[in-house]
Short mmCIF file of C-alpha atoms in Angstrom, two decimals:
data_model
loop_
_atom_site.label_atom_id
_atom_site.label_comp_id
_atom_site.label_asym_id
_atom_site.label_seq_id
_atom_site.Cartn_x
_atom_site.Cartn_y
_atom_site.Cartn_z
CA ASP A 192 0.21 0.30 -0.09
CA HIS A 193 1.42 2.69 -1.41
CA ARG A 194 1.02 6.38 0.26
CA ASP A 195 2.25 9.64 -0.77
CA LEU A 196 2.60 11.93 2.24
CA HIS A 197 3.46 15.22 0.93
CA TYR A 198 -0.40 15.56 -0.14
CA PRO A 199 -2.64 17.03 2.66
CA LEU A 200 -5.45 14.89 3.74
CA ARG A 201 -8.72 15.57 4.64
CA ARG A 202 -10.59 13.86 7.36
CA GLN A 203 -13.65 13.28 9.36
CA ARG A 204 -14.79 10.53 12.07
CA GLN A 205 -18.40 10.52 13.36
CA MET A 206 -18.74 10.64 16.95
CA CYS A 207 -21.20 10.67 19.70
CA ILE A 208 -20.96 11.93 23.68
CA ARG A 209 -23.80 10.17 25.41
CA ASP A 210 -25.81 11.66 28.66
CA ARG A 211 -24.80 14.86 29.08
CA LEU A 212 -25.70 17.49 31.15
CA THR A 213 -26.83 20.74 29.68
CA GLY A 214 -26.06 24.70 31.41
CA ASP A 215 -29.63 24.18 32.49
CA GLU A 216 -29.02 20.60 33.97
CA ASN A 217 -30.96 18.32 31.14
CA ILE A 218 -29.32 15.02 30.02
CA VAL A 219 -28.38 14.70 26.33
CA ASP A 220 -27.01 12.43 23.97
CA ILE A 221 -25.22 13.97 21.51
CA ASN A 222 -24.19 13.08 17.70
CA PHE A 223 -21.38 14.99 15.90
CA VAL A 224 -19.06 15.17 12.98
CA VAL A 225 -15.46 16.08 12.90
CA GLN A 226 -13.57 17.36 10.35
CA TRP A 227 -9.80 18.42 9.99
CA PHE A 228 -7.62 18.77 7.84
CA VAL A 229 -4.16 17.26 7.75
CA SER A 230 -1.21 19.79 6.20
CA ASN A 231 1.54 17.59 6.47
CA ALA A 232 0.88 13.78 6.79
CA ALA A 233 3.96 12.57 7.73
CA GLN A 234 3.85 15.00 10.65
CA TYR A 235 0.30 13.67 11.50
CA VAL A 236 1.65 9.83 11.43
CA PHE A 237 4.93 9.95 12.62
CA ASN A 238 5.49 12.22 15.19
CA ILE A 239 1.84 12.11 17.18
CA ARG A 240 0.83 9.15 19.33
CA ASP A 241 -2.12 7.83 18.16
CA PRO A 242 -3.54 10.69 16.03
CA GLU A 243 -7.01 9.84 15.74
CA LYS A 244 -7.47 9.09 19.83
CA ASN A 245 -5.59 12.80 20.23
CA ILE A 246 -8.82 14.05 17.77
CA LYS A 247 -11.21 12.13 19.43
CA ASP A 248 -10.35 13.11 22.92
CA SER A 249 -9.86 17.18 21.89
CA ALA A 250 -12.98 16.73 20.38
CA GLU A 251 -15.43 15.28 23.03
CA SER A 252 -13.68 17.62 25.38
CA VAL A 253 -14.72 20.66 23.45
CA MET A 254 -18.07 19.12 23.12
CA ARG A 255 -18.39 18.55 27.06
CA GLU A 256 -17.49 22.04 27.64
CA VAL A 257 -19.80 23.72 25.19
CA ILE A 258 -22.82 21.55 26.28
CA GLY A 259 -22.41 22.25 29.89
CA LYS A 260 -22.72 25.98 29.09
CA THR A 261 -25.59 25.46 27.03
CA ASN A 262 -29.36 25.72 27.48
CA ILE A 263 -31.39 22.73 26.14
CA ASP A 264 -34.05 24.96 24.16
CA PHE A 265 -30.70 26.46 22.05
CA ALA A 266 -28.84 23.04 22.15
CA LEU A 267 -31.96 21.08 20.65
CA ALA A 268 -33.29 23.57 18.46
CA GLU A 269 -29.57 25.47 16.60
CA GLY A 270 -27.46 23.35 18.37
#
């Protein structure tokens, strides 16, 4: 399997976070998609330990923080 590590990569991952509290203390399940652009594939592959897990952990952390500050009405209507 030959991969040219000089071309940028676009990546996408479907994610789900269950049983999170909103800012007004309602419980929600969240499905979302994370997209990212890898400008240097060699660095992405060889200089980051488990890059997919790094993206997953970072995205989940950000989503938890945002939902924790968001009212249920906004999360359901506009989110």
